mmCIF file of C-alpha atoms and ligand atoms in Angstrom:
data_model
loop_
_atom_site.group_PDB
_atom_site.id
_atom_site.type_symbol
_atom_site.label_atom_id
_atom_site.label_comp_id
_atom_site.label_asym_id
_atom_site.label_seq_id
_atom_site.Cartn_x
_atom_site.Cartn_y
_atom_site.Cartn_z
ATOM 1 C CA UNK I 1 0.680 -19.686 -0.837
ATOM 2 C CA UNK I 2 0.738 -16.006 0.705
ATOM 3 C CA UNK I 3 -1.644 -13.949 -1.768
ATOM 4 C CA UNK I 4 -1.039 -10.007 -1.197
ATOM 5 C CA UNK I 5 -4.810 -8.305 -2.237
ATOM 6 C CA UNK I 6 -5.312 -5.105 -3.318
ATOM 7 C CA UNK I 7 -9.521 -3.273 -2.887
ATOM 8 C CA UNK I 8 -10.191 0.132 -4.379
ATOM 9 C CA UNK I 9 -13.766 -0.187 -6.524
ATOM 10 C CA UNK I 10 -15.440 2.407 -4.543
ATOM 11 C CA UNK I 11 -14.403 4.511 -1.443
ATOM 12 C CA UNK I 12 -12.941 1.674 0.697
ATOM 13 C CA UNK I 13 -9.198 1.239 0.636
ATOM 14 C CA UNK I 14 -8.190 -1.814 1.274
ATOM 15 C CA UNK I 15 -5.374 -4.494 1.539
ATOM 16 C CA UNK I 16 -4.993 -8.382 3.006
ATOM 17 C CA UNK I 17 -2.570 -10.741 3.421
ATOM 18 C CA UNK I 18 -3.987 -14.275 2.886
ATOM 19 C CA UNK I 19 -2.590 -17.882 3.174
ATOM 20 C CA UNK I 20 -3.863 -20.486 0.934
ATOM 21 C CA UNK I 21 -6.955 -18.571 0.161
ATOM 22 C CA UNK I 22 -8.960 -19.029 3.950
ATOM 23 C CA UNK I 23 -6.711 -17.931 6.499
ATOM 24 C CA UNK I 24 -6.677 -13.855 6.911
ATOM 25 C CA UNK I 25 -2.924 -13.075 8.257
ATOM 26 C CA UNK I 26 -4.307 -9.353 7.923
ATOM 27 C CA UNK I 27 -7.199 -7.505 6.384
ATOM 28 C CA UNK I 28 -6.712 -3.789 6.732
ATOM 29 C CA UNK I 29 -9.917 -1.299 5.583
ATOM 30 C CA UNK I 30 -9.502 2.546 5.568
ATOM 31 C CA UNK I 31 -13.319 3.707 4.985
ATOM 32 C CA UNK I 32 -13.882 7.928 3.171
ATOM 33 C CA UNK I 33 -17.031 7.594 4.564
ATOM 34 C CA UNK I 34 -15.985 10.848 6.485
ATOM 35 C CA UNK I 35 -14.792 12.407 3.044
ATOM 36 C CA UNK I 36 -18.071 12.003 1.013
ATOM 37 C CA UNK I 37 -20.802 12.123 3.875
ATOM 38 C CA UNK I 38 -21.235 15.720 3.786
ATOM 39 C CA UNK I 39 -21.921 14.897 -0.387
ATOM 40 C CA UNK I 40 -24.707 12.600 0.808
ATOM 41 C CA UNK I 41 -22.783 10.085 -1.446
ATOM 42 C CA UNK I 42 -19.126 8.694 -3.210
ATOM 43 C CA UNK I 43 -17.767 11.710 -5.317
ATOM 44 C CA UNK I 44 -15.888 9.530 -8.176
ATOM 45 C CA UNK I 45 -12.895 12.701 -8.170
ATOM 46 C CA UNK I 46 -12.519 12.404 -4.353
ATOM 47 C CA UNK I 47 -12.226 8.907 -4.019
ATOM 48 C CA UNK I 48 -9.715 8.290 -6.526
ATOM 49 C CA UNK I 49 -7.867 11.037 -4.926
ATOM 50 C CA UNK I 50 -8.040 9.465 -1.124
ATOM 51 C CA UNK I 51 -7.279 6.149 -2.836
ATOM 52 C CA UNK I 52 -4.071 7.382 -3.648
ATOM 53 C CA UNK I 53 -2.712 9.000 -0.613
ATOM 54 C CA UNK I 54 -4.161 5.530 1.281
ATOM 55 C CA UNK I 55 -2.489 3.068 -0.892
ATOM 56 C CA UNK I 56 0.558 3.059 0.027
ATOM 57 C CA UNK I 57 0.041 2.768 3.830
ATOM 58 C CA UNK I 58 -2.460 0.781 3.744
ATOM 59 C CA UNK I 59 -0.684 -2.021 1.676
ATOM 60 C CA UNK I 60 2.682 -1.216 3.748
ATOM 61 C CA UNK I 61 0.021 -1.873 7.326
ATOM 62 C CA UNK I 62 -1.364 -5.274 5.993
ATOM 63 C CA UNK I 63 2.207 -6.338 5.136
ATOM 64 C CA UNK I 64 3.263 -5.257 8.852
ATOM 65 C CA UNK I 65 0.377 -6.532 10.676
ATOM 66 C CA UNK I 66 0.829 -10.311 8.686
ATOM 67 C CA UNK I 67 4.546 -9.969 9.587
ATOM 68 C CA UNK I 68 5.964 -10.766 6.165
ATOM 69 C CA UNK I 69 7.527 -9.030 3.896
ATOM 70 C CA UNK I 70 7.083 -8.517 0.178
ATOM 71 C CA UNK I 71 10.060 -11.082 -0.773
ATOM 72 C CA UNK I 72 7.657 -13.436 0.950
ATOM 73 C CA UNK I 73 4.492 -12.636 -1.331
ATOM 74 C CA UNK I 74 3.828 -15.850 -4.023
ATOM 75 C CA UNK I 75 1.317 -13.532 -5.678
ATOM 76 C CA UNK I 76 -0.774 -10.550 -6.067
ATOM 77 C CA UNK I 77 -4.564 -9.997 -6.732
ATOM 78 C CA UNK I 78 -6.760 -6.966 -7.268
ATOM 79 C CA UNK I 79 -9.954 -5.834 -8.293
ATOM 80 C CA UNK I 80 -10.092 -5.344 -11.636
ATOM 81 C CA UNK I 81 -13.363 -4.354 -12.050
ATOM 82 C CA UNK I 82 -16.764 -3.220 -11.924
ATOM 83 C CA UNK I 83 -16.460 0.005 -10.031
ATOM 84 C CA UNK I 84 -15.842 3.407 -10.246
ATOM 85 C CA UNK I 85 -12.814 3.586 -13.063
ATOM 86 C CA UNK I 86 -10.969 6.321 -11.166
ATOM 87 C CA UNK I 87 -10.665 4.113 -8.230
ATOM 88 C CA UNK I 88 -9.955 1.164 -9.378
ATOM 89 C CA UNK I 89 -7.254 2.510 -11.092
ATOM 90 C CA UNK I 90 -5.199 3.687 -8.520
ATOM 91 C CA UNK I 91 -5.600 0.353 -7.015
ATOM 92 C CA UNK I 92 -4.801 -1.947 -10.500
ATOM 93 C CA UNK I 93 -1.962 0.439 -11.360
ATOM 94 C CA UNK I 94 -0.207 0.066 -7.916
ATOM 95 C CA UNK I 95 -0.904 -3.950 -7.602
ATOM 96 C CA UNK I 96 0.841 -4.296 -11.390
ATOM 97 C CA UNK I 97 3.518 -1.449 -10.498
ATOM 98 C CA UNK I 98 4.623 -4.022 -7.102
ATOM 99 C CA UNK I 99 4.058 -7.045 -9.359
ATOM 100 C CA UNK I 100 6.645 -5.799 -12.433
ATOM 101 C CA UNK I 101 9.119 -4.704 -10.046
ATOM 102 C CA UNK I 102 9.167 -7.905 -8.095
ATOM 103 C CA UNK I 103 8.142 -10.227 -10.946
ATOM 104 C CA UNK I 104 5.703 -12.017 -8.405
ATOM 105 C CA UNK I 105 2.321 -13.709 -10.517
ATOM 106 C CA UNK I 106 -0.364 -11.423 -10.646
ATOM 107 C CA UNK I 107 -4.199 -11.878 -11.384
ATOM 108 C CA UNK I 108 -7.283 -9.364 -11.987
ATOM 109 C CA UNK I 109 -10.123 -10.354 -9.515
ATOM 110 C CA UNK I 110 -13.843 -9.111 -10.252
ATOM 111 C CA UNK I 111 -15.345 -7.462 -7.571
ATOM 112 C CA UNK I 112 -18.930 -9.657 -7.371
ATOM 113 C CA UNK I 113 -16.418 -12.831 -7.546
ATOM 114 C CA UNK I 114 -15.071 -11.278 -4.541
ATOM 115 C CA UNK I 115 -18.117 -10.825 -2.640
ATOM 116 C CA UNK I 116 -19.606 -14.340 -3.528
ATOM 117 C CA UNK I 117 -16.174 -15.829 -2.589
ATOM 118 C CA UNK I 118 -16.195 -14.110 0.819
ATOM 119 C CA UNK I 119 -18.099 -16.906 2.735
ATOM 120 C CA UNK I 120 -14.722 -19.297 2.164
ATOM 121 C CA UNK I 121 -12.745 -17.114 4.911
ATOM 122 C CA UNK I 122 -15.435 -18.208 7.467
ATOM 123 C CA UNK I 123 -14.824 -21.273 9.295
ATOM 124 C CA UNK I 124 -17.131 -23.419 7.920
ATOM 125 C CA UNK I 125 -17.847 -22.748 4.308
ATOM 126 C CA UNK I 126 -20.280 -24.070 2.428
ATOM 127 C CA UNK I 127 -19.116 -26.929 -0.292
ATOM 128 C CA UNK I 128 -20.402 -26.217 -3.920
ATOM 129 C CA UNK I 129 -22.746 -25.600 -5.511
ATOM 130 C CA UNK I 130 -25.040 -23.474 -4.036
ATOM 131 C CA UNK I 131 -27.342 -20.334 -4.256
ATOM 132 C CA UNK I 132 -25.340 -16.841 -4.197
ATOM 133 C CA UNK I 133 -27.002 -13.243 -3.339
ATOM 134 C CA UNK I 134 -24.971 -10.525 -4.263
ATOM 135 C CA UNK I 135 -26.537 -7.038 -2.751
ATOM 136 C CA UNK I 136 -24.540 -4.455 -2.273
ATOM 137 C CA UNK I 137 -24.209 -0.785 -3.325
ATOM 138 C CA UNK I 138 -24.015 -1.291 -7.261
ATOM 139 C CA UNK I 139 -25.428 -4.951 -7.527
ATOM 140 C CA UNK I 140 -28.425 -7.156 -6.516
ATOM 141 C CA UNK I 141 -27.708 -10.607 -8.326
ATOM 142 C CA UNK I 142 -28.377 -14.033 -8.157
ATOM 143 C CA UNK I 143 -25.782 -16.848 -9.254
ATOM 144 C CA UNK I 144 -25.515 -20.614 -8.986
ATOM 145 C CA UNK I 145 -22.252 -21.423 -8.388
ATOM 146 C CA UNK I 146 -21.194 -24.801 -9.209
ATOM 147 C CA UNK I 147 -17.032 -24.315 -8.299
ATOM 148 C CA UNK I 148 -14.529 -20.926 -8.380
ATOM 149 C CA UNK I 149 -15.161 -19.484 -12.300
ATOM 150 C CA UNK I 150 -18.310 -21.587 -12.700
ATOM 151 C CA UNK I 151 -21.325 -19.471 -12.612
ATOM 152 C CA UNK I 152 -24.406 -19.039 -13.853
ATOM 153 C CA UNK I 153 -26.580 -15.498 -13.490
ATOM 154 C CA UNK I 154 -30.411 -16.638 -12.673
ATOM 155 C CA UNK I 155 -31.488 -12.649 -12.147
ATOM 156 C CA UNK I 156 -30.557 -9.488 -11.331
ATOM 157 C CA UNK I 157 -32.003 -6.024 -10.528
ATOM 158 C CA UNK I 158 -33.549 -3.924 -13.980
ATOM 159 C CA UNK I 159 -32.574 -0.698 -12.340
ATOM 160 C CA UNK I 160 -31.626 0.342 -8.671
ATOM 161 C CA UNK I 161 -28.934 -1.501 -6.483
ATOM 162 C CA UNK I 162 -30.681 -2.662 -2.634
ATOM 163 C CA UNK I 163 -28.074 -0.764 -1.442
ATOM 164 C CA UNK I 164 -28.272 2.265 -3.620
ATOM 165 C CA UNK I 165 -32.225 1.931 -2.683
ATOM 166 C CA UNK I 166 -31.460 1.913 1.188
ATOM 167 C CA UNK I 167 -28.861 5.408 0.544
ATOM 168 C CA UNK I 168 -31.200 6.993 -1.315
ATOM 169 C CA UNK I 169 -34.244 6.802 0.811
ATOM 170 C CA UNK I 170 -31.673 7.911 3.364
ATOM 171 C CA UNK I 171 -30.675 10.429 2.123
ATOM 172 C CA UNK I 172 -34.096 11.309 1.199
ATOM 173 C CA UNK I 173 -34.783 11.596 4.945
ATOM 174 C CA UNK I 174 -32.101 13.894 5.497
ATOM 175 C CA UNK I 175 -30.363 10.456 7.449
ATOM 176 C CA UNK I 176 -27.127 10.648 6.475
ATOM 177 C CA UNK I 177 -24.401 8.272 3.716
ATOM 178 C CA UNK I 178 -23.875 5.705 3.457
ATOM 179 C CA UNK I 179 -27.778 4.807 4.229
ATOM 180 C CA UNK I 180 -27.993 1.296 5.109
ATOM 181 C CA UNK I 181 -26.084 0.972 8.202
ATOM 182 C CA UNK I 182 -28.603 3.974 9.676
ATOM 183 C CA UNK I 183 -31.520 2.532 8.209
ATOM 184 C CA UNK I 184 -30.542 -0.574 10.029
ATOM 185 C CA UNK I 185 -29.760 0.915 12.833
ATOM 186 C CA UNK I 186 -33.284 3.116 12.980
ATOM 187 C CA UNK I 187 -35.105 -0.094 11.935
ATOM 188 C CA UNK I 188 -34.593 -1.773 15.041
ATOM 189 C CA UNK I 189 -37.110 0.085 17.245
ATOM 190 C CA UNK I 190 -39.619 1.198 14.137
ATOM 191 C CA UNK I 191 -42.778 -1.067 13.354
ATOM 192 C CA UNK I 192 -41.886 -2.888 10.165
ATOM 193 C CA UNK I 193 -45.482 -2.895 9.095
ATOM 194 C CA UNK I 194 -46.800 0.685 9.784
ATOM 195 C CA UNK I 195 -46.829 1.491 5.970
ATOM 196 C CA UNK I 196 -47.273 -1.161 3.246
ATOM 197 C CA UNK I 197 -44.750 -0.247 0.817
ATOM 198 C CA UNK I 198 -45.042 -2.676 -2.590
ATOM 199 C CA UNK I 199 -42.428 -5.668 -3.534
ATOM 200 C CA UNK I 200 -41.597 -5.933 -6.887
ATOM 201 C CA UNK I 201 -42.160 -10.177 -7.621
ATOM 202 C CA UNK I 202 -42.138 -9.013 -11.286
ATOM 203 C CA UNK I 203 -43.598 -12.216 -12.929
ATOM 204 C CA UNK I 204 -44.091 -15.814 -10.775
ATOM 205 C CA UNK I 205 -40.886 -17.242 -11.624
ATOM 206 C CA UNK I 206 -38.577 -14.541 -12.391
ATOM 207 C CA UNK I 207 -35.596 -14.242 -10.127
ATOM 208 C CA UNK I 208 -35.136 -10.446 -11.693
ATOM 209 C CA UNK I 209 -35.049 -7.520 -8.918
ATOM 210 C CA UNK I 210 -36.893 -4.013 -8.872
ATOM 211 C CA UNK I 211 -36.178 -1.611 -5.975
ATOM 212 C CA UNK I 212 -37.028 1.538 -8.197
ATOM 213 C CA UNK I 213 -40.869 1.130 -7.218
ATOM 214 C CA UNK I 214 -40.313 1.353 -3.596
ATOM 215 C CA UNK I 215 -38.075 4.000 -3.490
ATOM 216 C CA UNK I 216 -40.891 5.872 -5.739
ATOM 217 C CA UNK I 217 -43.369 5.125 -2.640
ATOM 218 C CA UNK I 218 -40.832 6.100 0.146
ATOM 219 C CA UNK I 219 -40.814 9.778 -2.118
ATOM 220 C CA UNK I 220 -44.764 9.899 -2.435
ATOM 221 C CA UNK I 221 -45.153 8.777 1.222
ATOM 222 C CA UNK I 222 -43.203 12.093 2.206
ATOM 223 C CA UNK I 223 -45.103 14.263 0.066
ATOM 224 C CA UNK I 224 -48.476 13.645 0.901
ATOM 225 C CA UNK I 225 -46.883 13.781 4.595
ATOM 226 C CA UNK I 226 -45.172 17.105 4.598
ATOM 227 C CA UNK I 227 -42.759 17.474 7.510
ATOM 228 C CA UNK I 228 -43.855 20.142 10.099
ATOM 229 C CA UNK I 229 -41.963 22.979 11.576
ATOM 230 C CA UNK I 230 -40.737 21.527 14.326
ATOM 231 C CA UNK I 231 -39.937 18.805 11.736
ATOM 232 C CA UNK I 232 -41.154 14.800 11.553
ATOM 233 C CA UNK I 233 -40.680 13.113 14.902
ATOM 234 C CA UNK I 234 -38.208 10.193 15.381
ATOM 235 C CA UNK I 235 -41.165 7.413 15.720
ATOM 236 C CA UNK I 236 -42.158 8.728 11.963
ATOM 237 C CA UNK I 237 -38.659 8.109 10.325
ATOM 238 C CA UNK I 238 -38.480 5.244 12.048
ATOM 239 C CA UNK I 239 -41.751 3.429 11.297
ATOM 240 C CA UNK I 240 -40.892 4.557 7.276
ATOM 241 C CA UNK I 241 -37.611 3.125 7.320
ATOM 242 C CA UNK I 242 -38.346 -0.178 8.895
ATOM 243 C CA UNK I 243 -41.331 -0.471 6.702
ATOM 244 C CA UNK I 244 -38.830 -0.015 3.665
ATOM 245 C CA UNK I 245 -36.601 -2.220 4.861
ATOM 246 C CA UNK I 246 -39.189 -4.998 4.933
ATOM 247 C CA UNK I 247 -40.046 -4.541 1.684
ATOM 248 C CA UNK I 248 -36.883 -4.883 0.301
ATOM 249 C CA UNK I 249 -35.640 -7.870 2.541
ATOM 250 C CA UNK I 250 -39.049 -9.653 2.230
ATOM 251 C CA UNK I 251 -38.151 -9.431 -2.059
ATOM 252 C CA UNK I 252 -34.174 -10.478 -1.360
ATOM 253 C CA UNK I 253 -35.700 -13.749 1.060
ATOM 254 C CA UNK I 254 -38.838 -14.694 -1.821
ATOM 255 C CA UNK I 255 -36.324 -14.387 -4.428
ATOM 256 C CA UNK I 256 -33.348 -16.325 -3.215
ATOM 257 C CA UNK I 257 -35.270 -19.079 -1.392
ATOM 258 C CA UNK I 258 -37.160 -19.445 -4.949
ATOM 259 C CA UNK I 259 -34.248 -19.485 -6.592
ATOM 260 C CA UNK I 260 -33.183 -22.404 -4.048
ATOM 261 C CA UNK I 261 -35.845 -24.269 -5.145
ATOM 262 C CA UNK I 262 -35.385 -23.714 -8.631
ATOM 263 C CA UNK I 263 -32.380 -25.224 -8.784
ATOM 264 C CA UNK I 264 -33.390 -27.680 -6.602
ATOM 265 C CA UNK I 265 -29.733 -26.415 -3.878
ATOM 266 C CA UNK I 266 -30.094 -27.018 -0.183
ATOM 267 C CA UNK I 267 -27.705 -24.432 -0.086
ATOM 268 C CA UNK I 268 -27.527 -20.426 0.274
ATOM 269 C CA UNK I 269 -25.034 -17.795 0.348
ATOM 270 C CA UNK I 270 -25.654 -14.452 1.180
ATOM 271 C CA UNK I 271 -22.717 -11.444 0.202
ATOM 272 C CA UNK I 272 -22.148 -7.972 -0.273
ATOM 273 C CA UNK I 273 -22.656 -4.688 1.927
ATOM 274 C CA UNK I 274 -26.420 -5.030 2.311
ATOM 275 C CA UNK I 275 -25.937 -8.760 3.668
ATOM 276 C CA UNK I 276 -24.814 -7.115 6.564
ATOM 277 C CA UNK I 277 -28.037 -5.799 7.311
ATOM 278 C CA UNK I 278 -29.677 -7.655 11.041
ATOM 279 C CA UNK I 279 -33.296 -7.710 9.352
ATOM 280 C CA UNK I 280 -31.907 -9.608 6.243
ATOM 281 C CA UNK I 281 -29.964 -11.773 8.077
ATOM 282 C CA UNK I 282 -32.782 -12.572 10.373
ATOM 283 C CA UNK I 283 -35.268 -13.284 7.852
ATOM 284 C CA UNK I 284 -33.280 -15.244 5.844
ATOM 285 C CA UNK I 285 -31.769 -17.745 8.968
ATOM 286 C CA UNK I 286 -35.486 -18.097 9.326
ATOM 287 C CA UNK I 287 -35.533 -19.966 6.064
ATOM 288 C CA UNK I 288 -32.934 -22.573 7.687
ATOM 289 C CA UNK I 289 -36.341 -24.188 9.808
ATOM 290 C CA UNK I 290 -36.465 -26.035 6.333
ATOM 291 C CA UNK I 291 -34.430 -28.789 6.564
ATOM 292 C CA UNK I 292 -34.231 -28.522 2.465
ATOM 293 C CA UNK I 293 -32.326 -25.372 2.952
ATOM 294 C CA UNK I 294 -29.235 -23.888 4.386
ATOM 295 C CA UNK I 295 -27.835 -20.683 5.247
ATOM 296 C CA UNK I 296 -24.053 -19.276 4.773
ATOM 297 C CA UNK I 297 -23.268 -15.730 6.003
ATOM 298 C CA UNK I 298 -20.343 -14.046 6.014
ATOM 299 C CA UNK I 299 -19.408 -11.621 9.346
ATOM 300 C CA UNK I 300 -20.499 -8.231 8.405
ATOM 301 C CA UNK I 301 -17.000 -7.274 8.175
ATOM 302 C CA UNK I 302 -16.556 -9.546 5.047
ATOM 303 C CA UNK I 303 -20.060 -8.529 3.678
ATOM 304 C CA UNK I 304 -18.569 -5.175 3.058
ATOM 305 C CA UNK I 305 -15.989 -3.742 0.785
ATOM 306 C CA UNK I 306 -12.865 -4.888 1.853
ATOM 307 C CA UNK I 307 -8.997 -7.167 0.635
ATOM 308 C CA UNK I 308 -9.523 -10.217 2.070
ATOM 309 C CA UNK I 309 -12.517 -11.473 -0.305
ATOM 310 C CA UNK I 310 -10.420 -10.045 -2.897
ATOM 311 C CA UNK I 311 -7.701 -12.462 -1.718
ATOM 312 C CA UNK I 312 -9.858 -15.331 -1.976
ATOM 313 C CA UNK I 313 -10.570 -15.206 -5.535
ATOM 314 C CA UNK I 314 -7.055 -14.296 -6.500
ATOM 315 C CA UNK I 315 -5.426 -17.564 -4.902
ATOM 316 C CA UNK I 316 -7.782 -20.072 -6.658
ATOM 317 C CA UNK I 317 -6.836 -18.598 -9.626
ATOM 318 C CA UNK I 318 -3.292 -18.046 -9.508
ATOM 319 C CA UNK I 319 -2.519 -21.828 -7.844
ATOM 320 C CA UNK I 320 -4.490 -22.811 -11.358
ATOM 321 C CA UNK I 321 -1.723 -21.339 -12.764
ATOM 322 C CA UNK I 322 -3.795 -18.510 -14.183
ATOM 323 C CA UNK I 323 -1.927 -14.956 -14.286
ATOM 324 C CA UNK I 324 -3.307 -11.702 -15.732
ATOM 325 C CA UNK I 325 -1.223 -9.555 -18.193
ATOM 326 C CA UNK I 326 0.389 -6.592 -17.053
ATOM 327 C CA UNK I 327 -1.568 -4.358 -19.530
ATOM 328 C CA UNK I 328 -4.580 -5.579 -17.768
ATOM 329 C CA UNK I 329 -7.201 -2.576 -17.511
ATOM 330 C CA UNK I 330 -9.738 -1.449 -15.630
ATOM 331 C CA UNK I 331 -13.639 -1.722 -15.653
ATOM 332 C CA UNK I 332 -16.612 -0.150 -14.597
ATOM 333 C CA UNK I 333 -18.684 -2.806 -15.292
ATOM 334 C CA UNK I 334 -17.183 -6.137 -15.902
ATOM 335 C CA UNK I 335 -19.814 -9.138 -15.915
ATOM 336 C CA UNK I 336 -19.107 -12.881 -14.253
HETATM 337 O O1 LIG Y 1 -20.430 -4.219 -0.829
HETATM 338 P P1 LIG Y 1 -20.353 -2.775 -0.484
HETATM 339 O O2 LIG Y 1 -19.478 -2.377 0.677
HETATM 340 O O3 LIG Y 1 -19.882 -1.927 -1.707
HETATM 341 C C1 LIG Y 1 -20.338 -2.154 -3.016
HETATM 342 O O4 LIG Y 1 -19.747 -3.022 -3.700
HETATM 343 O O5 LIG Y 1 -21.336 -1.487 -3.368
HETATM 344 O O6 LIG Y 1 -21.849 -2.305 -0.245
HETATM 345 C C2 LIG Y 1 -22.157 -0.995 0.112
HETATM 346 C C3 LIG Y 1 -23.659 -0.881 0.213
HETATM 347 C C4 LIG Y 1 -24.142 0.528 0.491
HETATM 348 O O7 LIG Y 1 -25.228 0.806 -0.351
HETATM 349 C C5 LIG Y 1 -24.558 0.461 1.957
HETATM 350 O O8 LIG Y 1 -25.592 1.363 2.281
HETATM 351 C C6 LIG Y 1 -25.033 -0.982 2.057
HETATM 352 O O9 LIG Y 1 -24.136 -1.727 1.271
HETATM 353 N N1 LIG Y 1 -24.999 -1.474 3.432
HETATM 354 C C7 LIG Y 1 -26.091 -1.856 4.122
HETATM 355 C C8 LIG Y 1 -25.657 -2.197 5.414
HETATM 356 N N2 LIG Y 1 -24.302 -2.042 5.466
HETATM 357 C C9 LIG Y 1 -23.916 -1.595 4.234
HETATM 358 N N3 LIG Y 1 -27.386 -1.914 3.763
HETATM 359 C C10 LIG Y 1 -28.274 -2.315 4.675
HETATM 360 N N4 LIG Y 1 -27.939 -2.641 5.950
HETATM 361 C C11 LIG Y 1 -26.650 -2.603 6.356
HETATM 362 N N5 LIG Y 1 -26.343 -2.949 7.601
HETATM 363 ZN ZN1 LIG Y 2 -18.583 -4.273 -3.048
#
């Protein structure tokens, strides 16, 4: 089955071509990170706007780089939600538009779904069930998964994203958007522990997230360390951001192992844009020494926004025979 996917939750445009769920025939990504850098974040107008002149091409390039044509399409799939409305409209509306006029099946796909569901494109996925971290710009969750539409939430974040934690200190620092990519980047010559900055456990067993706390420290670090005139030196950012980025991937390792153990899984399944972080996926591999665990990770590529995932999800549904109605809307948030 040749699913056509359709991406547009946030300020990625993208489209895949998929075959029987796994194999990627293409998976074409056309970033605005050049449109809303110089906001320091995604303006919601913008995006939707860019979405719409991208569309098009971007769906006519993953047709052309799969070699097929739309008369060879069995079905479509597309995000249908959470995500910034605007966006996802443009997306939904043109997926349903291709799917009326051709009568091909077409399903909704949520976007955390998606993410969880992008570990099956690797080579060797991981057999159900097992332990998924979602952690990307809008979500920090924790599901077992016991099969494709069988999941069960065991905690989330009670207020900021990882992600939306790693832009703002960036932008906080003057670093540049999106945040964690630099902050990454910075980390990798800074000294991890050259400020304590506190994880949130929240109580022993709860598998709940809070990154609002160290965000708060990153913002009282600065001020009682005002910058200079000749501004703070490189070694300075750099020791602050690695030391934030511990704190936050020491939390996402605790959590999910415990969550592991919880459950009593052996296995673990990292996904979203801030799984594409070195640090996190360093840490975490480090759990794999215990033979009662092991790790999945998806290429950064698939960690990120992008069709493919999207493709995934859309195939197990639709060979179920499961379709979405053509009336199908949009949502900004949209729980699994
Ligand atoms: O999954 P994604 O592309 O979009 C959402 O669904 O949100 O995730 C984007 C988020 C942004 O907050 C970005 O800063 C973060 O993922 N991110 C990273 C890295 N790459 C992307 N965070 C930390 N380290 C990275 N290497
Ligand atoms: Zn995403």
């Amino acid at each position: 089955m040749l699913v056509l996917a359709v991406e547009t939750s946030c300020d990625d445009t993208g489209a895949a071509v998929i075959l029987d769920g796994r194999k990627i025939l293409s998976n074409v990504v056309s970033s605005q990170m050049a449109v809303h850098q110089k906001y320091g974040g995604v303006v919601p107008e913008l995006a939707s706007r860019k979405h719409i002149e991208s569309v098009v091409p971007i769906v006519t390039e993953a047709l052309e780089a799969a070699h097929v044509t739309l008369k060879e399409i069995d079905g479509i799939a597309v995000t249908q939600g959470p995500g910034l409305v605007g966006s996802l409209l443009v997306g939904l509306s043109f997926a349903k538009s291709i799917a009326f006029a051709s009568g091909l099946p077409f399903i909704g796909v949520n976007h955390i779904e998606a993410h969880l569901s992008a570990i099956f494109l690797e080579e060797k996925p991981p057999s159900f069930p097992f332990i998924g971290l979602v952690v990307s710009g809008g979500h920090t969750s924790l599901f077992r998964m016991d099969g494709f539409g069988k999941y069960l939430r065991l905690g989330q974040t009670r207020d900021d994203a990882a992600g939306e934690a790693f832009d703002k200190v960036a932008k906080l620092l003057g670093l540049g958007y999106p945040g964690g990519p630099i902050i990454d980047e910075l980390s990798r010559t800074g000294n991890p522990k050259a400020i304590r900055f506190p994880r949130a456990v929240l109580s022993k067993n709860s598998l709940d997230f809070s990154f609002s706390g160290v965000k708060t420290a990153v913002v009282n670090y600065i001020k009682t360390h005002p910058e200079p005139p000749e501004g703070y030196s490189k070694d300075f950012i750099k020791d602050i951001v690695s030391s934030f980025q511990e704190a936050v991937v020491e939390v996402l390792v605790k959590k999910t192992v415990q969550a592991a153990q919880q459950q009593g899984l052996k296995r673990i399944v990292l996904s979203g844009g801030v799984a594409a972080n070195q640090r996190l996926r360093q840490r975490i591999q480090e759990e794999s020494l215990d033979p009662k665990l092991k790790i999945y990770l998806p290429s950064p590529a698939f960690c990120t926004d992008n069709a493919a995932m999207v493709g995934v999800v859309g195939y197990e549904y639709l060979r179920r025979g499961i379709r979405s109605p053509l009336t199908l809307n949009a949502f900004s948030s949209l729980p699994l």
